[in-house]
XYZ file of N, CA and C in Angstrom:
300
model
N 1.640 -11.560 12.309
C 1.386 -10.137 12.251
C 0.266 -9.768 13.208
N -0.766 -10.585 13.290
C -1.874 -10.278 14.189
C -1.422 -10.291 15.641
N -0.558 -11.236 15.995
C -0.071 -11.322 17.366
C 0.707 -10.054 17.730
N 1.518 -9.565 16.811
C 2.286 -8.338 17.049
C 1.370 -7.145 17.250
N 0.336 -7.027 16.420
C -0.560 -5.876 16.548
C -1.361 -5.950 17.845
N -1.712 -7.153 18.292
C -2.411 -7.288 19.585
C -1.491 -6.871 20.734
N -0.215 -7.257 20.635
C 0.751 -6.873 21.667
C 0.879 -5.354 21.716
N 0.996 -4.717 20.559
C 1.107 -3.258 20.517
C -0.131 -2.594 21.101
N -1.302 -3.117 20.775
C -2.546 -2.552 21.309
C -2.585 -2.683 22.830
N -2.124 -3.807 23.355
C -2.127 -4.025 24.806
C -1.165 -3.080 25.517
N -0.088 -2.687 24.847
C 0.888 -1.786 25.456
C 0.637 -0.328 25.081
N -0.465 -0.088 24.406
C -0.904 1.254 23.997
C 0.010 1.914 22.963
N 0.737 1.108 22.221
C 1.486 1.615 21.081
C 0.603 1.469 19.851
N 0.808 2.339 18.878
C 0.019 2.268 17.650
C 0.702 1.338 16.648
N -0.103 0.618 15.900
C 0.409 -0.263 14.843
C 0.089 0.366 13.493
N 1.110 0.533 12.665
C 0.925 1.097 11.337
C 1.347 0.054 10.315
N 0.486 -0.209 9.348
C 0.767 -1.193 8.303
C 1.096 -0.470 7.004
N 2.071 -0.991 6.281
C 2.518 -0.389 5.027
C 2.272 -1.347 3.867
N 1.777 -0.792 2.766
C 1.638 -1.538 1.513
C 2.418 -0.780 0.438
N 3.238 -1.492 -0.306
C 4.022 -0.883 -1.377
C 3.227 -0.971 -2.672
N 3.027 0.185 -3.325
C 2.248 0.229 -4.560
C 3.179 0.151 -5.762
N 3.005 -0.889 -6.562
C 3.753 -1.196 -7.792
C 5.257 -1.358 -7.551
N 5.605 -2.424 -6.815
C 7.029 -2.734 -6.672
C 7.618 -3.171 -8.010
N 8.942 -3.288 -8.091
C 9.559 -3.724 -9.347
C 8.999 -5.062 -9.816
N 8.969 -5.226 -11.120
C 8.533 -6.451 -11.796
C 7.029 -6.689 -11.684
N 6.274 -5.688 -11.314
C 4.814 -5.813 -11.253
C 4.213 -4.895 -12.313
N 3.228 -5.387 -13.029
C 2.571 -4.571 -14.052
C 1.640 -3.556 -13.394
N 1.264 -2.563 -14.167
C 0.330 -1.540 -13.665
C -1.002 -2.184 -13.286
N -1.479 -3.111 -14.115
C -2.749 -3.788 -13.827
C -2.699 -4.601 -12.549
N -1.607 -5.346 -12.362
C -1.465 -6.122 -11.129
C -1.367 -5.199 -9.916
N -0.703 -4.067 -10.090
C -0.556 -3.121 -8.979
C -1.912 -2.589 -8.514
N -2.862 -2.481 -9.431
C -4.194 -1.999 -9.050
C -4.921 -2.999 -8.164
N -4.660 -4.286 -8.332
C -5.368 -5.314 -7.563
C -4.595 -5.785 -6.339
N -3.295 -5.616 -6.351
C -2.456 -6.082 -5.246
C -2.841 -5.466 -3.896
N -3.043 -4.146 -3.771
C -3.414 -3.584 -2.467
C -4.744 -4.110 -1.943
N -5.678 -4.431 -2.832
C -6.950 -4.985 -2.363
C -6.701 -6.283 -1.609
N -5.820 -7.112 -2.127
C -5.470 -8.350 -1.429
C -4.717 -8.036 -0.145
N -3.847 -7.037 -0.195
C -3.079 -6.650 0.983
C -3.955 -6.141 2.109
N -4.999 -5.399 1.782
C -5.907 -4.875 2.801
C -6.567 -6.012 3.569
N -6.837 -7.119 2.900
C -7.472 -8.259 3.561
C -6.518 -8.940 4.531
N -5.215 -8.784 4.323
C -4.214 -9.422 5.179
C -3.851 -8.580 6.399
N -4.225 -7.308 6.409
C -3.859 -6.424 7.517
C -4.737 -6.726 8.724
N -4.129 -6.909 9.892
C -4.920 -7.202 11.095
C -5.900 -6.077 11.418
N -7.012 -6.451 11.997
C -8.042 -5.470 12.358
C -7.524 -4.438 13.354
N -6.547 -4.821 14.218
C -6.086 -3.857 15.216
C -5.028 -2.903 14.687
N -4.757 -2.916 13.404
C -3.829 -1.943 12.842
C -4.483 -0.566 12.904
N -3.769 0.391 13.493
C -4.332 1.726 13.694
C -4.311 2.577 12.432
N -3.363 2.309 11.571
C -3.217 3.135 10.378
C -2.672 2.279 9.245
N -3.123 2.584 8.033
C -2.639 1.880 6.845
C -2.036 2.920 5.911
N -0.807 2.676 5.492
C -0.123 3.590 4.591
C 0.177 2.861 3.285
N -0.303 3.414 2.176
C 0.001 2.861 0.856
C 1.077 3.754 0.249
N 2.242 3.172 0.005
C 3.381 3.941 -0.482
C 3.690 3.592 -1.929
N 3.544 4.564 -2.838
C 3.935 4.304 -4.223
C 5.453 4.094 -4.290
N 5.879 3.173 -5.117
C 7.312 2.910 -5.281
C 7.988 4.169 -5.784
N 9.144 4.482 -5.214
C 9.923 5.608 -5.724
C 11.315 5.111 -6.094
N 12.028 5.936 -6.804
C 13.334 5.530 -7.317
C 14.416 6.299 -6.566
N 15.258 5.569 -5.869
C 16.391 6.146 -5.147
C 17.661 5.876 -5.951
N 18.553 6.863 -5.983
C 19.798 6.710 -6.740
C 20.636 5.555 -6.206
N 21.326 4.921 -7.141
C 22.269 3.834 -6.848
C 21.611 2.628 -6.182
N 20.413 2.317 -6.608
C 19.716 1.125 -6.123
C 19.392 0.230 -7.313
N 18.954 -0.960 -7.032
C 18.538 -1.866 -8.108
C 17.369 -1.266 -8.875
N 16.454 -0.627 -8.169
C 15.303 -0.009 -8.838
C 15.779 1.094 -9.778
N 16.769 1.873 -9.367
C 17.334 2.913 -10.224
C 17.944 2.285 -11.480
N 18.644 1.190 -11.307
C 19.281 0.521 -12.450
C 18.238 0.020 -13.449
N 17.198 -0.658 -12.973
C 16.203 -1.178 -13.922
C 15.376 -0.046 -14.531
N 15.226 1.054 -13.792
C 14.541 2.221 -14.349
C 15.361 2.810 -15.495
N 16.651 2.972 -15.269
C 17.524 3.542 -16.307
C 17.631 2.633 -17.534
N 17.463 1.341 -17.333
C 17.475 0.390 -18.449
C 16.094 0.233 -19.081
N 15.172 1.074 -18.661
C 13.790 1.060 -19.170
C 13.097 -0.283 -18.941
N 13.427 -0.905 -17.821
C 12.796 -2.168 -17.452
C 11.774 -1.972 -16.339
N 11.676 -0.746 -15.841
C 10.717 -0.434 -14.778
C 10.257 1.006 -14.942
N 8.993 1.228 -14.623
C 8.427 2.577 -14.603
C 7.622 2.693 -13.315
N 7.788 3.790 -12.579
C 6.992 3.957 -11.358
C 5.506 4.031 -11.697
N 4.652 3.882 -10.707
C 3.214 3.884 -10.991
C 2.729 5.243 -11.496
N 1.724 5.189 -12.341
C 1.069 6.407 -12.794
C 0.249 6.975 -11.644
N 0.163 8.286 -11.561
C -0.641 8.941 -10.529
C -2.085 8.460 -10.604
N -2.611 8.321 -11.825
C -4.018 7.936 -11.962
C -4.258 6.490 -11.550
N -3.238 5.659 -11.625
C -3.373 4.294 -11.107
C -3.489 4.324 -9.589
N -2.726 5.195 -8.963
C -2.810 5.347 -7.508
C -4.193 5.858 -7.102
N -4.710 6.835 -7.840
C -6.060 7.350 -7.565
C -7.086 6.230 -7.717
N -6.974 5.440 -8.779
C -7.915 4.338 -9.001
C -7.817 3.300 -7.896
N -6.606 2.987 -7.456
C -6.425 2.021 -6.373
C -7.092 2.527 -5.096
N -6.959 3.809 -4.802
C -7.604 4.385 -3.613
C -9.113 4.240 -3.727
N -9.649 4.508 -4.905
C -11.094 4.327 -5.103
C -11.497 2.862 -4.918
N -10.663 1.943 -5.405
C -10.976 0.516 -5.303
C -11.011 0.027 -3.864
N -10.095 0.508 -3.030
C -10.016 0.006 -1.651
C -10.789 0.869 -0.662
N -11.346 1.972 -1.123
C -12.029 2.902 -0.226
C -13.123 2.228 0.586
N -13.974 1.463 -0.074
C -15.089 0.838 0.641
C -14.607 -0.158 1.687
N -13.510 -0.857 1.398
C -12.960 -1.803 2.369
C -12.367 -1.087 3.570
N -11.770 0.079 3.356
C -11.089 0.772 4.446
C -12.004 1.700 5.227
N -13.172 2.028 4.700
C -14.072 2.964 5.368
C -14.448 2.536 6.780
N -14.827 1.277 7.025
C -15.190 0.912 8.395
C -14.040 1.077 9.379
N -12.812 0.941 8.900
C -11.662 1.068 9.796
C -11.335 2.521 10.102
N -11.315 3.339 9.075
C -10.822 4.692 9.267
C -11.861 5.779 9.128
N -13.110 5.417 8.902
C -14.173 6.399 8.715
C -13.775 7.461 7.701
N -13.348 6.999 6.538
C -12.941 7.913 5.483
C -14.153 8.619 4.891
N -13.991 9.874 4.480
C -15.102 10.564 3.821
C -15.393 9.941 2.463
N -16.584 10.160 1.974
C -16.987 9.619 0.674
C -16.153 10.241 -0.434
N -15.841 9.440 -1.446
C -15.134 9.946 -2.622
C -16.158 10.330 -3.672
N -16.031 11.510 -4.209
C -16.959 11.957 -5.254
C -16.342 11.785 -6.611
């Protein structure tokens, strides 16, 4: 991944990294800590980091396990807490404003 991001930087293309928040079969508690580990794996030359909460699309495996009550998408407040948890790690990269 680092080699790819260096190549993109050399060719003046932007590198965007994606983290999926609370994929299937992950508990809410694990989902809160998973992005923190993911942030450490993202190369320094990544221009942007996008954290995407899992969503449910019709006629997919996620839709099936949701309908069988075997999966629930992340709570909004878990996403807010995760952002607060990773804020300090991401501040040097993106110069994010302080969270109050």
